């Protein structure tokens, strides 16, 4: 699965969890750039990603993410 | 040593001159700050210094051992040992009597006959702050976020650094430690900005918080004899006393550090303009809320992520209850924390519904109503926070709703005007880091404002009647 495909699927997951309208992520997007991507929603987003791809993250991995690019790399490494 | 005491007004200029006269020698500067910080802390009781030194040295070497260990089992063991030692020390000094007496009360209530004589323990000042600072650093090294520090003097100095030692902000090693490991440049604009933030902090503490303290103390002690409106205003006054006292302390700390070339974490960001409790907590005691978020809320919610929203609700409730307990060994703090956890959980579970409701109203009207509801909830929980016991809080609440609200309130109009003035100043300056951030304005304007504030501070009768900063007890 390529980066663009993952980003497209992440857009859908973010829109579903955050429920703040359309989301357009890029590799450089950070939590500050997306309205509603706060600590309360972050864990739910991560859980939705785990469910979608059938993968598991650990706490250190999710706490060391700086932007969507990091998240995409983490997902790519596990699927 | 109190920031607002005569000793500090002698201490700080000496440290400042000595520190900047050594600007070419960073290590010597750090040693000056280290000695100054231990003098500052030891001014209350020199025995406190022993504990601070032990915790810092222990934290330094444990993080180093964790970092150097290749075996995950050994890293887990060292991390567990760190938590046991730091939390154990905190529990012994702060919570031992509370936990044992609560257990004895519970045992007696089910018919056991137990006796407990509380042991005499002196609570070391700032213990909750520096324990969280060191534990946060150890967690970060354990999780591999940062390498452990190799610079012993810089490390123990950044823990003890006197502006932030006693009441925060609770610093993060990755933010403050690199500043101790690199050179500081003397900057006149930073000096001026730091001075102004200190001045604003002194104004909030001495003129507003200490002025409100006398009335608040009277109202909380004599609520039996007062009418409902006076009690209600007393609770609101305490809310602003706490804010001015604590954010005043943070302003002094940030300003003082900036005058020496350091930037501390922003601890307050105009919380009274928040439209939800979650937003309030992003603007109130920010360094504690972000600590709780990173080291308690996120790990708990992550572990319970398969519970969906209820996992987040559970994590909020547990984290905030523990944050309440962090403030002190009293059921009032635990209930206060739990109420905030419940409020945040409620906001999360009803987010979609509230969004639909909001669309039916004018946005400004909805924002004002939300702000008022948040303020009333905050004041209600502050009553519990300030009360000596839950019984005391309940008594005040009963009196509040059963006595006359149309009677004349027994409070100072001057103090109410100061509070209104403060809110107006904060609203105007809400996009600045603090309300007196005017160093970029006209020279005559800014120094006239400063001169007026200095005159108000020195003519205040509170100057001779100061109270200790409220957060010192935590």
Coordinates of N, CA and C in Angstrom, one line a residue, chain B residues 157 181 259 262 284 335 369 376 426 432 434:
Chain B
X157 N 21.1 21.6 38.7 CA 20.8 23.0 38.8 C 19.4 23.3 38.1
X181 N 22.5 23.8 29.4 CA 23.7 23.1 28.8 C 24.3 24.0 27.7
X259 N 14.9 37.2 32.9 CA 16.0 38.2 33.2 C 17.3 37.6 33.2
X262 N 16.6 32.7 30.6 CA 15.9 31.4 30.5 C 14.4 31.6 30.2
X284 N -5.2 26.6 32.3 CA -5.0 26.8 33.8 C -4.0 25.8 34.2
X335 N -12.3 15.0 45.8 CA -13.6 15.3 45.2 C -13.5 16.4 44.1
X369 N -22.9 32.3 27.1 CA -23.6 31.3 28.1 C -22.7 30.2 28.5
X376 N -19.3 29.2 36.5 CA -20.0 28.8 37.7 C -19.6 27.4 38.2
X426 N -7.1 41.7 30.9 CA -6.8 40.4 30.3 C -7.5 40.3 28.9
X432 N -1.6 38.2 24.0 CA -0.3 38.4 24.4 C 0.0 37.3 25.5
X434 N 1.2 37.6 28.5 CA 0.7 38.1 29.8 C 0.1 39.5 29.6

